[in-house]
Short mmCIF file of C-alpha atoms and ligand atoms in Angstrom, two decimals:
data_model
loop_
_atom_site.label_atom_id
_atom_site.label_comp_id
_atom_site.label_asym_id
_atom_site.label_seq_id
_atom_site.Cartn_x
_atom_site.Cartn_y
_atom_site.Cartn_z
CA UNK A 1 0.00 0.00 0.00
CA UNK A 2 1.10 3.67 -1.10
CA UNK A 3 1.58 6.23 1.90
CA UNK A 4 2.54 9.71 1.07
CA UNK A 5 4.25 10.28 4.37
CA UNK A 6 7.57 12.50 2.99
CA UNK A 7 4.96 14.35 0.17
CA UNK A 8 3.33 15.49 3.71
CA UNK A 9 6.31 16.42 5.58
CA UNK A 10 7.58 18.54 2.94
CA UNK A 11 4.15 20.13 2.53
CA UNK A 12 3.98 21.19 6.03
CA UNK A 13 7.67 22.30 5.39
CA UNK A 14 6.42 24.38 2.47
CA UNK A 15 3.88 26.04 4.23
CA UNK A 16 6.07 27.43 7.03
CA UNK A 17 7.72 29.31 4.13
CA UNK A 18 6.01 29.33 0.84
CA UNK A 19 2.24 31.26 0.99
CA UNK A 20 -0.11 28.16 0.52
CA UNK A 21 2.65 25.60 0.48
CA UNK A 22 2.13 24.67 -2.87
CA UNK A 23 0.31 26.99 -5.45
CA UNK A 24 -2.87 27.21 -6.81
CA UNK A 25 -4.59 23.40 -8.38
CA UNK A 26 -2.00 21.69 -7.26
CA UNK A 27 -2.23 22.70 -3.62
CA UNK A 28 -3.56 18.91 -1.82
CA UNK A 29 -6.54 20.98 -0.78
CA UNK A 30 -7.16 20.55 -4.31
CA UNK A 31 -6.93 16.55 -4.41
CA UNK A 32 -7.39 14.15 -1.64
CA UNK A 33 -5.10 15.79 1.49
CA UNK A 34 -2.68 13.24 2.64
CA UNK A 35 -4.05 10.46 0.22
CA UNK A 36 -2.45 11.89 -3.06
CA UNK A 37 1.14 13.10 -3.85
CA UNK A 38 2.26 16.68 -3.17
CA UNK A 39 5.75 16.65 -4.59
CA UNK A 40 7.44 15.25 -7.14
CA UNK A 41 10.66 13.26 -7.66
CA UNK A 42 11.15 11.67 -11.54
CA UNK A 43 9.25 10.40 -14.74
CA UNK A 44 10.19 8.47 -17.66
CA UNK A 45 7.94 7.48 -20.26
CA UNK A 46 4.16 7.83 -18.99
CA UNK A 47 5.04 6.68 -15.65
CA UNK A 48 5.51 9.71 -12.31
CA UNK A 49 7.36 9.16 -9.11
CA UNK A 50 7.09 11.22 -6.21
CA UNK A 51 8.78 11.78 -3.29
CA UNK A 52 7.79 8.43 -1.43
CA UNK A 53 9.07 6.59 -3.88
CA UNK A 54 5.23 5.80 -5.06
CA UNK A 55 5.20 4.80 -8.53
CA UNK A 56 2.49 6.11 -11.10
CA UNK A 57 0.81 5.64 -14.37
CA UNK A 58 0.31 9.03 -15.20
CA UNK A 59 -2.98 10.93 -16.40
CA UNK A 60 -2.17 14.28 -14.87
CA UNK A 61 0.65 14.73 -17.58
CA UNK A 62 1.80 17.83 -15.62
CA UNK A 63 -1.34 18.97 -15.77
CA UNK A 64 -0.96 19.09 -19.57
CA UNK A 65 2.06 20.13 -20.73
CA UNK A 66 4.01 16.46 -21.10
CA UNK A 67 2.23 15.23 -24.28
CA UNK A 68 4.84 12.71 -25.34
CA UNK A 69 5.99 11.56 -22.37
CA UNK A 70 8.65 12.47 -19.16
CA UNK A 71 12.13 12.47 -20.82
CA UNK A 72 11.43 12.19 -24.31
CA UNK A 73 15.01 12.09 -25.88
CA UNK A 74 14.43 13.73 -28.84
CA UNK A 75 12.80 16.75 -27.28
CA UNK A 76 15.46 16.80 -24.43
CA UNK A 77 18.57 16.36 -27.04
CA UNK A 78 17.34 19.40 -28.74
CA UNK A 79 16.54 21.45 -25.23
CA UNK A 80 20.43 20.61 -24.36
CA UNK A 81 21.52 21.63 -28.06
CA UNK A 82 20.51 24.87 -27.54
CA UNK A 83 21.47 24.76 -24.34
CA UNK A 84 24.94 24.32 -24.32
CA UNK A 85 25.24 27.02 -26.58
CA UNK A 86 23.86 29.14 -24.05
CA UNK A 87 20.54 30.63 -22.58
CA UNK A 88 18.55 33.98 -21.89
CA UNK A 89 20.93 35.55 -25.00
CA UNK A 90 20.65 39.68 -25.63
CA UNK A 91 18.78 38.79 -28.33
CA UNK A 92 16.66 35.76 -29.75
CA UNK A 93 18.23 33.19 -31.54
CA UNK A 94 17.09 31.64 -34.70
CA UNK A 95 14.89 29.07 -33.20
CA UNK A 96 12.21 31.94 -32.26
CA UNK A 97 11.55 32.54 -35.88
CA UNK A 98 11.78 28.77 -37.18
CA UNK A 99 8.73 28.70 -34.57
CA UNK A 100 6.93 31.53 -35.56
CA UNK A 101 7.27 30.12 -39.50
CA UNK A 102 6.47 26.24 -37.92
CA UNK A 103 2.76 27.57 -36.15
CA UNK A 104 2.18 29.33 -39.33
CA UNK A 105 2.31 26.74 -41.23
CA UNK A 106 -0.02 24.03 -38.73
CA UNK A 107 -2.29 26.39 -37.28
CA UNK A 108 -4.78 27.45 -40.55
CA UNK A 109 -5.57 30.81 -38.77
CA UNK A 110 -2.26 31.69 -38.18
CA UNK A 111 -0.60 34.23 -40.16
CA UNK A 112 1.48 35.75 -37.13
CA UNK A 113 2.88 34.53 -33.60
CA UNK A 114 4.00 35.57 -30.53
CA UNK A 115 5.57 33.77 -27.55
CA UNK A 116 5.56 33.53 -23.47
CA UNK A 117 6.13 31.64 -20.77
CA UNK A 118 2.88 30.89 -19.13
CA UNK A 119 -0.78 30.80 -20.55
CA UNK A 120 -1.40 33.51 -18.72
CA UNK A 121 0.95 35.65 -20.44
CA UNK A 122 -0.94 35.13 -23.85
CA UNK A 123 -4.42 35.54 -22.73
CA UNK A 124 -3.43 38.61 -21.34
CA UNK A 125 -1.82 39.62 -24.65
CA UNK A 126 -4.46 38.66 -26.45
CA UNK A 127 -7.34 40.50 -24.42
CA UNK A 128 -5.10 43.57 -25.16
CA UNK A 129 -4.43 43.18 -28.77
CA UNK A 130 -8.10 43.07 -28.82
CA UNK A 131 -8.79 45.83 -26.93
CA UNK A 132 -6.15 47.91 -29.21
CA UNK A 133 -7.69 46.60 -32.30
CA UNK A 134 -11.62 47.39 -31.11
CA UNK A 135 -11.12 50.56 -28.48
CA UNK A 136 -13.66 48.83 -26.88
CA UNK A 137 -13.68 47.44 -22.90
CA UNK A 138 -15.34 44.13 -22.51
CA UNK A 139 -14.31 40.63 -22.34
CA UNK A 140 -16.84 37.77 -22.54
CA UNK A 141 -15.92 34.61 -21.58
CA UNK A 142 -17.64 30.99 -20.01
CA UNK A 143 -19.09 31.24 -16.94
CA UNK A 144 -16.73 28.62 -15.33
CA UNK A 145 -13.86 28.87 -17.66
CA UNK A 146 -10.60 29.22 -16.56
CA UNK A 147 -8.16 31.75 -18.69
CA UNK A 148 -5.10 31.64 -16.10
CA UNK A 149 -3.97 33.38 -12.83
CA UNK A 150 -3.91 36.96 -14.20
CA UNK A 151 -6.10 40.14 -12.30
CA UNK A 152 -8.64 39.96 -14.94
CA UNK A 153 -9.08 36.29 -15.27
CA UNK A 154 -7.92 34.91 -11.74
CA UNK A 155 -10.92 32.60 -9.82
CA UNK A 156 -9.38 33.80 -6.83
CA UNK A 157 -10.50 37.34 -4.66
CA UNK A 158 -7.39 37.70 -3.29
CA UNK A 159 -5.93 41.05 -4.05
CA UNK A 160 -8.36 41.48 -6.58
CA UNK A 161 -10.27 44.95 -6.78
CA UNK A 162 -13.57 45.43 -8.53
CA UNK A 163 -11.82 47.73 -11.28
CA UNK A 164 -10.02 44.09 -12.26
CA UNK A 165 -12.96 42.83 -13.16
CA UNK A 166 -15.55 44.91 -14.27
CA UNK A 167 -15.23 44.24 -17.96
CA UNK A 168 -15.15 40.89 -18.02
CA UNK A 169 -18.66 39.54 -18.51
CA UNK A 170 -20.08 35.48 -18.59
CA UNK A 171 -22.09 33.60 -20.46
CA UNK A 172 -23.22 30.04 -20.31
CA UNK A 173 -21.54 27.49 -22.39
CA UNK A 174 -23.31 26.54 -25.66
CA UNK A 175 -25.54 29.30 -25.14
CA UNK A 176 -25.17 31.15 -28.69
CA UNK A 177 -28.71 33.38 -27.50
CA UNK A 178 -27.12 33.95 -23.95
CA UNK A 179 -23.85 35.80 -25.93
CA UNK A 180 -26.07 37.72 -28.28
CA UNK A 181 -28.16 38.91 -25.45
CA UNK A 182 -25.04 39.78 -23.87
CA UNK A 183 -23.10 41.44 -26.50
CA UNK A 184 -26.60 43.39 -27.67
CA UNK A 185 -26.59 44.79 -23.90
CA UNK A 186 -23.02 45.54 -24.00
CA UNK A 187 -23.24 47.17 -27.92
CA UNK A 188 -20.16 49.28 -29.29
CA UNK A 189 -18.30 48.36 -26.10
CA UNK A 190 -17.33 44.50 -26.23
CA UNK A 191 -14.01 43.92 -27.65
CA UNK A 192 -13.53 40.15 -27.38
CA UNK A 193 -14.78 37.11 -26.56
CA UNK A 194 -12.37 34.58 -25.08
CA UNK A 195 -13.70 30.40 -25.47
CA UNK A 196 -11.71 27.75 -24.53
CA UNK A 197 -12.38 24.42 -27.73
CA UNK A 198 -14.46 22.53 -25.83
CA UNK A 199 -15.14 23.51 -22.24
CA UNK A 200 -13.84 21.95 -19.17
CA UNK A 201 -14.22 23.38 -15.83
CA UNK A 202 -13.00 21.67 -12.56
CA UNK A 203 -15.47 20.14 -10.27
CA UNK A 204 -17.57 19.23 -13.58
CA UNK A 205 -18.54 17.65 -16.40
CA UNK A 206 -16.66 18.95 -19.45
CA UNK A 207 -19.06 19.96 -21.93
CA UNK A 208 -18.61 19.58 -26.04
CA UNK A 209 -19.37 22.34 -28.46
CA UNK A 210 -22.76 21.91 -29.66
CA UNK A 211 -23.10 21.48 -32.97
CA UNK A 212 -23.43 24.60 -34.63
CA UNK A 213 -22.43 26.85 -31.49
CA UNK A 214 -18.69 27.68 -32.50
CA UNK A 215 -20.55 29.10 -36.19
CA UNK A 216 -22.94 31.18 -34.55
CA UNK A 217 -20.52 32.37 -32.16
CA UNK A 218 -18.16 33.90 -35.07
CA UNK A 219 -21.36 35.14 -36.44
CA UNK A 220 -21.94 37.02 -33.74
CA UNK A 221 -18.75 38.19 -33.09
CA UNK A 222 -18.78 39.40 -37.31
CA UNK A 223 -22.24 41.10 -37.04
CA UNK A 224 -20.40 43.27 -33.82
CA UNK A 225 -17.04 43.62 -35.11
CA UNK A 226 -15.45 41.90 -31.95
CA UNK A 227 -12.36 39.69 -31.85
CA UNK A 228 -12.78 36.23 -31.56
CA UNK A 229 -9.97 34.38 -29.07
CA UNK A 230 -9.71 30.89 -28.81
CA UNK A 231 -7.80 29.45 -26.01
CA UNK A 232 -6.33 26.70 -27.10
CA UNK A 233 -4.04 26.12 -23.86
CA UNK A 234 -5.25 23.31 -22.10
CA UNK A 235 -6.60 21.52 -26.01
CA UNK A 236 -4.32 22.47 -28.52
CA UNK A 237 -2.25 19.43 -30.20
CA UNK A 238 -4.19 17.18 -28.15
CA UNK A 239 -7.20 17.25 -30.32
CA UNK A 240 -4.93 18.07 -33.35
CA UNK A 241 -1.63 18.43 -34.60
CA UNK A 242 -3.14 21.77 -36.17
CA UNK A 243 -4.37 23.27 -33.55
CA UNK A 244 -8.30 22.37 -31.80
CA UNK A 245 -9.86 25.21 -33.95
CA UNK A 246 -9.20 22.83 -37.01
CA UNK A 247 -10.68 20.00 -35.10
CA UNK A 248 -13.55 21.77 -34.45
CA UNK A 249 -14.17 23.61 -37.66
CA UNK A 250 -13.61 27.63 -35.61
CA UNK A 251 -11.93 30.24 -37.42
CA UNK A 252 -10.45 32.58 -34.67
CA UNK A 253 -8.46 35.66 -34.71
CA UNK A 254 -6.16 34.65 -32.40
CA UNK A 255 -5.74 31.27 -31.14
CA UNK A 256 -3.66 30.76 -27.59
CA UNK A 257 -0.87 27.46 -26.66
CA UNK A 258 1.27 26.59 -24.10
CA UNK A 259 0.84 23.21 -22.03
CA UNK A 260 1.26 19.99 -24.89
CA UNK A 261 3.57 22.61 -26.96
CA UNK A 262 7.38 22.28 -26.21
CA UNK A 263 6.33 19.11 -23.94
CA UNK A 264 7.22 20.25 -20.36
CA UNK A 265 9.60 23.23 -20.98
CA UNK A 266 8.33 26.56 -20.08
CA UNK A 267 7.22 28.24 -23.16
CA UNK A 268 3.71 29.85 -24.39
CA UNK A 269 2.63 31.13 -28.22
CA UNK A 270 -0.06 33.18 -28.88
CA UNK A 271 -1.23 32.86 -33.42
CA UNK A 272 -3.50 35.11 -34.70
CA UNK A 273 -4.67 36.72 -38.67
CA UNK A 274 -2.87 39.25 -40.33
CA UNK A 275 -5.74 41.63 -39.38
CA UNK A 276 -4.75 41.71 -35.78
CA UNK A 277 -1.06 41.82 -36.53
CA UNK A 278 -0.78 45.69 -36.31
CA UNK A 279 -3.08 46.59 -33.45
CA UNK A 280 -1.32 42.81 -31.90
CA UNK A 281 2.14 45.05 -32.18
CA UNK A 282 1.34 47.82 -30.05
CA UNK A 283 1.25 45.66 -27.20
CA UNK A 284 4.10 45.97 -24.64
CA UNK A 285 4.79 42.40 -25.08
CA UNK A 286 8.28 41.17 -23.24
CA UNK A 287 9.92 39.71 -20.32
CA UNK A 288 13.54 38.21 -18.83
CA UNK A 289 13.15 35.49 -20.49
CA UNK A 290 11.77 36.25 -23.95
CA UNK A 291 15.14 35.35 -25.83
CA UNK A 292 15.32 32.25 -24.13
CA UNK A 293 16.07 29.29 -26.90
CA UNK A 294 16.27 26.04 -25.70
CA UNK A 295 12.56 26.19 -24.65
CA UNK A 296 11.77 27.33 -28.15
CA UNK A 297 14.19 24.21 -29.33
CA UNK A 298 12.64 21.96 -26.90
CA UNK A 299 9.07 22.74 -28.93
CA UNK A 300 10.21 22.53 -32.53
CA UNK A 301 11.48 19.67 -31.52
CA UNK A 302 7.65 18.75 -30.04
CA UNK A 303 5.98 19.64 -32.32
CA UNK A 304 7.79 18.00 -35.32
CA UNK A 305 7.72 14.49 -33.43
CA UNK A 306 3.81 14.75 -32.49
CA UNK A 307 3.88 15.16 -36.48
CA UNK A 308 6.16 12.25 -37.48
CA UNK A 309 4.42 9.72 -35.08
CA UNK A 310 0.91 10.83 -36.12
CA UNK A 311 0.98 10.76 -32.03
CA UNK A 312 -2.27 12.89 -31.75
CA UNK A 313 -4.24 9.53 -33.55
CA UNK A 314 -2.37 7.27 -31.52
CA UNK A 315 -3.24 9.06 -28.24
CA UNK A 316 -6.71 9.08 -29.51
CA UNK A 317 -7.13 5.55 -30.12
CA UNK A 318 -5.69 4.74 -25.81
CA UNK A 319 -7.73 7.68 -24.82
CA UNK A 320 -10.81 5.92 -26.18
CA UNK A 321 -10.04 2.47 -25.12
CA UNK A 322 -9.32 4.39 -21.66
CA UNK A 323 -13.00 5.67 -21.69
CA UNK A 324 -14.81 2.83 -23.09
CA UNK A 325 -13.17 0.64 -20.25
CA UNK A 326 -13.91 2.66 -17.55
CA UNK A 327 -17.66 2.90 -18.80
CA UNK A 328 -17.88 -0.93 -19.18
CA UNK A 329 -16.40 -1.92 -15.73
CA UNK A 330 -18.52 0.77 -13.98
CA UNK A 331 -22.06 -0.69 -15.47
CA UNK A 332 -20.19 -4.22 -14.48
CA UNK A 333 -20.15 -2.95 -11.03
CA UNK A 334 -23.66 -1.57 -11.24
CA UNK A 335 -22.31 2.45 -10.80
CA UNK A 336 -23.21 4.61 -13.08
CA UNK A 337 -20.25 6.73 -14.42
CA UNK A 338 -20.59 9.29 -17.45
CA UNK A 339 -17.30 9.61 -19.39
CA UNK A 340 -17.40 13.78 -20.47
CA UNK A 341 -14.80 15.80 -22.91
CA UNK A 342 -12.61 14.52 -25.99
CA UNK A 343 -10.67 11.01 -25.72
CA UNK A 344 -7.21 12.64 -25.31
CA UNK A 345 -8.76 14.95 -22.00
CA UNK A 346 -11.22 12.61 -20.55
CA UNK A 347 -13.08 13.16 -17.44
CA UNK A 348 -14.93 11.04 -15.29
CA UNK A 349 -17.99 11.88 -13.19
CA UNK A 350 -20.65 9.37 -10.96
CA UNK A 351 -24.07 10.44 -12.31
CA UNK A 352 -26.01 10.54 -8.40
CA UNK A 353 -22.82 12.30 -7.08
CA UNK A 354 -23.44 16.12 -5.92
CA UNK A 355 -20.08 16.63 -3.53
CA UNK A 356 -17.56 14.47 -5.57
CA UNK A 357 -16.74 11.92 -2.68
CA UNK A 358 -17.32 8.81 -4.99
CA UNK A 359 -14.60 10.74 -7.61
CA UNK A 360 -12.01 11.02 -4.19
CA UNK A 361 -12.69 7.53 -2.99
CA UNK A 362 -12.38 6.54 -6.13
CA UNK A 363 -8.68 9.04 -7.19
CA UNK A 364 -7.73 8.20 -3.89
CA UNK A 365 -8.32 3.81 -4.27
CA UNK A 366 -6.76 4.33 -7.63
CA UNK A 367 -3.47 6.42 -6.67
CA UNK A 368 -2.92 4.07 -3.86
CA UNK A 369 -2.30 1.01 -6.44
CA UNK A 370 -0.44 3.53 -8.76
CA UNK A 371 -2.71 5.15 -11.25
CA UNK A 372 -2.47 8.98 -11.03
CA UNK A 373 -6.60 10.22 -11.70
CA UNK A 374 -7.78 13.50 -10.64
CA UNK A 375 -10.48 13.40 -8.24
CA UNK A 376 -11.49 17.57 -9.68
CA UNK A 377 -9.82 18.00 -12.87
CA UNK A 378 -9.68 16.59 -16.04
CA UNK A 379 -7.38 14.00 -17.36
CA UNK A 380 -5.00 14.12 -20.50
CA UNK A 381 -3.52 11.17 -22.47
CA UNK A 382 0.20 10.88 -23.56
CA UNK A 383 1.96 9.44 -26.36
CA UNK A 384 3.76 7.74 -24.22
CA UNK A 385 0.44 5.52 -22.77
CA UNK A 386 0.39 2.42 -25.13
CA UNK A 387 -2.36 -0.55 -24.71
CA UNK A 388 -0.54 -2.09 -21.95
CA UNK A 389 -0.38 0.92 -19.69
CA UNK A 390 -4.57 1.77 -20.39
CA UNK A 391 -5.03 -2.08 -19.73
CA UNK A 392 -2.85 -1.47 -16.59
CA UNK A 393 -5.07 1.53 -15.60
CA UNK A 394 -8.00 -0.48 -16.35
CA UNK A 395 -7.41 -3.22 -13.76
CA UNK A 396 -6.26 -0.76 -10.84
CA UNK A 397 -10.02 1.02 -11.68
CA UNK A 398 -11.55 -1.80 -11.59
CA UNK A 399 -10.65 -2.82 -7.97
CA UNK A 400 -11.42 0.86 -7.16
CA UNK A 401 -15.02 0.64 -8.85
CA UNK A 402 -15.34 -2.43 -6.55
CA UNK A 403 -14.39 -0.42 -3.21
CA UNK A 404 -16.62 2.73 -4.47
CA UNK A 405 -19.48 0.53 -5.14
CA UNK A 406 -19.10 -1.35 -1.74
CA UNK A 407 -18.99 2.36 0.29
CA UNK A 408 -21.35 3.81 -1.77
CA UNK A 409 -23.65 1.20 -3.20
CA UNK A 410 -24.50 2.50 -6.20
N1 PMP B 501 -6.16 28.82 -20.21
C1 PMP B 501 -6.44 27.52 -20.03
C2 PMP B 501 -7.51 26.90 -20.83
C3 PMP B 501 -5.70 26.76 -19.10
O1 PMP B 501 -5.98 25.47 -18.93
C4 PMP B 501 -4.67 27.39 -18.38
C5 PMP B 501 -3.83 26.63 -17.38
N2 PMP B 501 -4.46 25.59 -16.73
C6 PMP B 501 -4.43 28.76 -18.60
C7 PMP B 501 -5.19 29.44 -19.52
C8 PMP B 501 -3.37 29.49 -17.84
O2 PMP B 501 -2.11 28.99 -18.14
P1 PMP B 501 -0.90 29.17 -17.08
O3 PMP B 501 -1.29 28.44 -15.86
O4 PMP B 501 0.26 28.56 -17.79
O5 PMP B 501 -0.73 30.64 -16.87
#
């Protein structure tokens, strides 16, 4: 049996110097406190160790960004390249402008890009190139959605003043009449709306695009004059290797990565049409580490392998036998479960649960014989998982349905 008794220590360690311990979702308040890891040790392939020495089959993937898998040589090789040649340069090297040329030519929309370090940083540049581009104040965006950790955007209150926010309207997902209603009320002063592919709050069921609603939604935004932003951070080369707004038929102005982009090293890219590129330019848009290369490596590097191993299909095919196996043992165990989002960023929910225990007991049952599922947050499939590893999975849920089912009873 797993125990997590050093990922505690050094939590309560953490606290009595870091604010919160550890940050934001992956703070344990956000999991199961002292029944899932806190810190990290290694990771090779699909498989996570942390501290304890607990080994996992991975689903968190970092929480997105490792798409191929922990240590993927090819990716790392070309990190070090760059690397040895030296870092944070005066100026950027010639790897920021192969990737600027490489996004044009996968991402349909693209006809510019940008990069960053965090999501954050690019939804933040994009609300302003939007508001440059309109004069105009307001943001719409999902109620639920998350955009990153930014004044505008945060979930949080803390520090937050009412001027942050005031802008930034909601809407409800696959509500097209909602957003009209909204941007009618709001006429001559909405400047963007801001939609993550397909939508995926934590503590929920992820939700599809209906069909239709991504049309009517650039419609809208046509009939108004307001940019259209998708956030493609926590989707993009998941879904496809040319970007979700292919996948899903949008045509955005701008289009957001990070995450599954330079698979684990710190980087962030914001695309967008050349009819955004001049008011995009008259954004302050810099930091330390903009001329940073081996990050920028470390993606070309990505991105060119997710293209040469068709990986995107393959993680498709385990993220599918991943849901359909879960779904099957459930009804075997008489629960019912309901399998939400795309194949590659499953999610799993228990249809008669309102507070989420049956998701912990079950996280929690599941960690404990090594399988790494969020109790809260979606899921994401790596290259890196082959049949044997979702078979793997499979089992350890299966014992876990068993132990939900015999707490719970249905
Ligand atoms: N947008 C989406 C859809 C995200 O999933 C995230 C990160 N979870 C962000 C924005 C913010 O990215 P970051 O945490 O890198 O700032």
């Amino acid at each position: 049996m797993y125990t997590f008794d050093k990922s505690n220590e050094m939590f309560l360690r953490a606290t009595r110097l870091i604010p919160t311990g550890v940050a934001g979702n992956k703070n344990p308040i956000f999991s199961i406190p002292r029944a899932f890891p806190v810190f990290a040790e290694r990771g090779e392939g699909c498989r996570y160790w942390d501290v304890d020495g607990n080994a996992y089959i991975d689903f968190l993937c970092g929480f997105g960004p490792i798409v191929l898998g922990y240590n993927y040589k090819k990716v790392d090789d070309a990190f070090d390249a760059q690397r040895r040649m030296g870092s944070a340069f005066n100026h950027p090297t010639e790897r920021t402008v192969e990737l600027a040329e490489k996004l044009v030519e996968l991402i349909p929309s693209a006809e510019w890009a940008t990069f960053g370090r965090n999501g954050s940083d690019v939804t933040t540049y994009a609300v302003q190139a939007a508001r440059e581009k309109t004069q105009r104040r307001k943001v719409i965006i999902a109620k639920g959605a998350y955009h990153g950790s930014h004044a505008w955007c945060t979930p949080r209150e803390g520090g937050i003043i009412e001027e942050d926010k005031r802008h930034v309207l909601t809407f409800t997902w696959n509500d097209a009449t909602e957003l009209e209603d909204l941007v009618s009320k709001h006429k001559g002063d909405v400047a963007c709306v801001m939609l993550t592919p397909h939508h995926h709050p934590s503590f929920a069921e992820q939700a599809l695009p209906a069909p239709g609603f991504w049309a009517d939604v650039r419609h809208i935004c046509d009939e108004h004059d307001i940019v259209l932003v998708c956030d493609d951070i926590r989707d993009g080369f998941r879904l496809s290797i040319n970007g979700s707004a292919e996948y899903f038929g949008i045509q955005p102005d701008m289009t957001c990565f990070c995450k599954a982009m330079a698979n684990g090293y710190t980087l962030s890219a914001i695309v967008g049409t050349d009819e955004i590129k001049t008011a995009a330019a008259k954004v302050f848009f810099t930091g330390t580490y903009y001329s940073a290369g081996a990050e920028i490596a470390a993606s070309l590097a990505t991105l060119e392998e997710l293209e040469k191993q068709d990986a995107v299909d393959h993680m498709m095919k385990m993220g599918n036998m991943l849901c359909m196996g879960l779904t099957t043992l459930a009804e075997n165990h008489g629960l019912q479960i309901k399998m939400t989002g795309p194949p590659t960023i499953p999610f799993l929910t228990f249809a008669n649960e309102r507070d989420f225990r049956r998701n912990q007991l079950f996280s929690k049952e599941c960690a404990c014989r090594g399988v790494l599922f969020h109790p809260h947050h979606n899921w994401f499939i790596m290259y890196a998982h082959k049949e044997k590893d979702i078979q793997q999975a499979l089992d350890v849920a299966d014992a876990a349905f068993a132990v939900v089912k015999r707490e719970f009873g249905s």
